[in-house]
Every structure is written in structure tokens, then in C-alpha cells.
Coordinates of C-alpha atoms in Angstrom, one line a residue:
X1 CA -2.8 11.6 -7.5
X2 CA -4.9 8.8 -8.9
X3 CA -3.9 9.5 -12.4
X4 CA -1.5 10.6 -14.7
X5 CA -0.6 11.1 -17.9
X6 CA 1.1 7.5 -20.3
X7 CA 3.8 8.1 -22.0
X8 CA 1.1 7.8 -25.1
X9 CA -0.4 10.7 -24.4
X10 CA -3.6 8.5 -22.8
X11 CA -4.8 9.1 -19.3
X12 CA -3.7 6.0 -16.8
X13 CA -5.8 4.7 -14.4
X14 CA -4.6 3.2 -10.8
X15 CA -5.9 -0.6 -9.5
X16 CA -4.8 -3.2 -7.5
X17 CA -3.1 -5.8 -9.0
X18 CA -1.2 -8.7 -8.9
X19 CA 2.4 -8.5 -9.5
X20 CA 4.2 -12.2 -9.8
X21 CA 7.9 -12.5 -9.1
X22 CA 10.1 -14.9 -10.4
X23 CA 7.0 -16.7 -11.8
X24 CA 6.7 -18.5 -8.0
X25 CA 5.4 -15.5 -5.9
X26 CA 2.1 -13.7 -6.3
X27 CA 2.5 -10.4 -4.7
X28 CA -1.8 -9.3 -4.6
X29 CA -3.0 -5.9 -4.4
X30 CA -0.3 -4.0 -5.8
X31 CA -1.2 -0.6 -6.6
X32 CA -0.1 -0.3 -10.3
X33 CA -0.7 2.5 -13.1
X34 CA -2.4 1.1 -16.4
X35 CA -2.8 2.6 -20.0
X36 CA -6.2 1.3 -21.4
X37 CA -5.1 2.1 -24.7
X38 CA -1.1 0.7 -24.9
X39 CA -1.1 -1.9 -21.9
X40 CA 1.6 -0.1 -20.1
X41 CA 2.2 -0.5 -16.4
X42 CA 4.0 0.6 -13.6
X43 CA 4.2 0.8 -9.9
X44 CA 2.7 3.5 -7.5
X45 CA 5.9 5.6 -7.0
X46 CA 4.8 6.1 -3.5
X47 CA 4.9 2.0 -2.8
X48 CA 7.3 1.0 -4.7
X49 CA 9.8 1.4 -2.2
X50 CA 7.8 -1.2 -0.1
X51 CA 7.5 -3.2 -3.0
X52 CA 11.4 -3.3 -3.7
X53 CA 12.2 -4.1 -0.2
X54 CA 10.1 -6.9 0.1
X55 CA 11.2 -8.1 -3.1
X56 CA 14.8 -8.5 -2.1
X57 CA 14.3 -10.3 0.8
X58 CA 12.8 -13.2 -0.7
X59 CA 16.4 -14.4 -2.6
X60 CA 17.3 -15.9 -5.6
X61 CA 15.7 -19.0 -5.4
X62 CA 12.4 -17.9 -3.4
X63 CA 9.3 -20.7 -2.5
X64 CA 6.1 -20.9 -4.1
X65 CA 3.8 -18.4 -2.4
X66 CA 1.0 -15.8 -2.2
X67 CA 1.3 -12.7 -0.5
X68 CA -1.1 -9.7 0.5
X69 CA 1.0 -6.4 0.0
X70 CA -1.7 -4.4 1.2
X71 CA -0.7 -6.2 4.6
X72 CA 3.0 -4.5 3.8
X73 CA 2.5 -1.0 2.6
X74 CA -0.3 1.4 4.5
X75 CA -1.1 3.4 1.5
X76 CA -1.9 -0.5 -0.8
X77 CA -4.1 -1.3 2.6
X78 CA -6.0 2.4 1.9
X79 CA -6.6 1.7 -1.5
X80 CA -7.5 -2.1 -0.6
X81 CA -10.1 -0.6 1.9
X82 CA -11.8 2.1 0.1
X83 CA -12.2 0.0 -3.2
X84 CA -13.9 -2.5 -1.1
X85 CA -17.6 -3.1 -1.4
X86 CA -18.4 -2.9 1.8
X87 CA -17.3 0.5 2.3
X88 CA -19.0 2.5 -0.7
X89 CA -20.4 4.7 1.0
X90 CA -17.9 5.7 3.6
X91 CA -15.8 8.8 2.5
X92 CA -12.1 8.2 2.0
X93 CA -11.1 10.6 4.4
X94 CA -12.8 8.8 7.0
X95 CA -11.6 5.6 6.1
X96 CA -7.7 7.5 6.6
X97 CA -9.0 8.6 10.1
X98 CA -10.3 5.7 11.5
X99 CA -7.3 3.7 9.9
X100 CA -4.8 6.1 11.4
X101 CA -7.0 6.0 15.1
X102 CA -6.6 2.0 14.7
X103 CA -2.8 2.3 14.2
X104 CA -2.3 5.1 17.4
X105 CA -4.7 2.9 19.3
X106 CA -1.8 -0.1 18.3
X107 CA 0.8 2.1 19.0
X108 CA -0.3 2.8 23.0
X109 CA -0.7 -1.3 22.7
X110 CA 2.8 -1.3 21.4
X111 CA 4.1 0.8 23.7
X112 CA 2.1 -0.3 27.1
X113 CA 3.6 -3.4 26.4
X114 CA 7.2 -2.4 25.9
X115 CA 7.5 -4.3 22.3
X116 CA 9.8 -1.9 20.7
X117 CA 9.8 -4.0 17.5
X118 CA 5.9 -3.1 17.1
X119 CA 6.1 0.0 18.2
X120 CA 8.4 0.8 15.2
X121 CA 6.6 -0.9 12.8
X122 CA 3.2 0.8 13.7
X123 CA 5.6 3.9 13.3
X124 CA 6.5 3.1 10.2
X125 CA 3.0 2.4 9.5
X126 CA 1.6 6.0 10.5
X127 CA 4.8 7.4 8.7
X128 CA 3.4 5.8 5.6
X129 CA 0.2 7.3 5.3
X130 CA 1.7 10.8 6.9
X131 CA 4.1 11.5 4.5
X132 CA 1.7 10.6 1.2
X133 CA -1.1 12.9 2.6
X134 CA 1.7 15.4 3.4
X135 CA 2.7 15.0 -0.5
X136 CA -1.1 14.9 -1.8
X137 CA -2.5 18.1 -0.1
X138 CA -0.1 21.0 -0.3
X139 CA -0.9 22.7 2.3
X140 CA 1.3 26.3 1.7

């Protein structure tokens, strides 16, 4: 679900945008939810978990930095990929498939290599993108 309804009554739109912490760090590519007509914002429900735990792990007093949260959060790296220029004319279906072939493909890596810490990230990864498509398509 791409869009949804503001609490105005106005259709809101979703993009990739920069969200900045504590004025010192500039989380990019953010999937957010935008009114055109009132300016209001909020985070992709389906990230914002992601987006949470990353936040509390930089502290109280976090450094000056830029970070790419579609290098956190499989469904912000989706989004990233199929609003990119380059892949226009590549359905977004495919782009899920050969990102999900990519990940297993990591995974055997992972695994052939006995790095439990990767395997479970890569896990995590899949788990991402599995449980949003799960939620998209009803399939009963």
C-alpha cells in the first residue's frame, strides 16, 4: 500500500526522504508518507521498526554523520531500487525476485562459510521483504 488516506481527508503520497536526528545525523532514503496539501508526514509503518532500532543505538550524544537506511531496512532498499532511473523499465516484481535470489545466493555464502552472524542478518533480510509481501497480497 503506496497510499493512504491524511488525516485531512487528502490522498498521501510515499517517497524517500531524509529524516535528521538530533540535528547531527542524516538518516537518507527513509520511506515517509506526505500530504501535498497539509505538509504532514510520517514513517512507513512497515520500517519504522528498523528506523526506531537504529535510532536508539546511536545515544544521547550521537556524532555528526550520514547514513543510507535503505542499507538497513530491505523494504527502504526495494523502494530505493525501483525508484531508480536505471531501472524504469524493470517490473517491480522482478526487481523483489532478483533481490530475494541475491539475498539466498548470500545466504549459501553465509552459511558455506559458517558466519552465523551473516547468516542471521541475511535472515532477517529475506524475513523483511517476506513478511511485507505476505501483508500486501492477501492471498486467502
Amino acid at each position: 500500500m503506496l497510499h493512504k488516506q491524511c488525516k485531512c481527508g487528502e490522498t498521501m503520497g510515499i517517497r524517500l526522504r531524509t529524516v535528521i536526528f538530533q540535528n547531527k545525523v542524516e538518516i537518507e532514503n527513509v520511506p515517509i508518507y506526505s500530504c501535498d496539501a497539509c505538509q504532514r508526514t510520517e514513517v512507513f509503518p512497515a520500517v519504522k521498526p528498523v528506523l526506531t532500532g537504529f535510532i536508539k543505538t546511536l545515544g544521547r550524544e550521537p556524532e555528526k554523520k550520514q547514513v543510507f537506511f535503505n542499507e538497513m531496512s530491505e523494504l527502504a532498499h526495494l523502494m530505493y531500487k525501483v525508484t531508480n532511473k536505471e531501472n524504469i523499465h524493470s517490473a517491480v516484481e522482478r526487481i523483489i525476485e532478483e533481490r530475494i535470489n541475491e539475498l539466498l545466493d548470500l545466504l549459501l555464502l553465509a552459511q558455506s562459510l559458517d558466519d552465523r552472524e551473516w547468516m542471521e542478518d541475511v535472515r532477517h533480510r529475506l524475513s523483511q521483504i517476506t513478511s511485507h509481501v505476505m501483508t500486501t497480497y492477501d492471498f486467502s
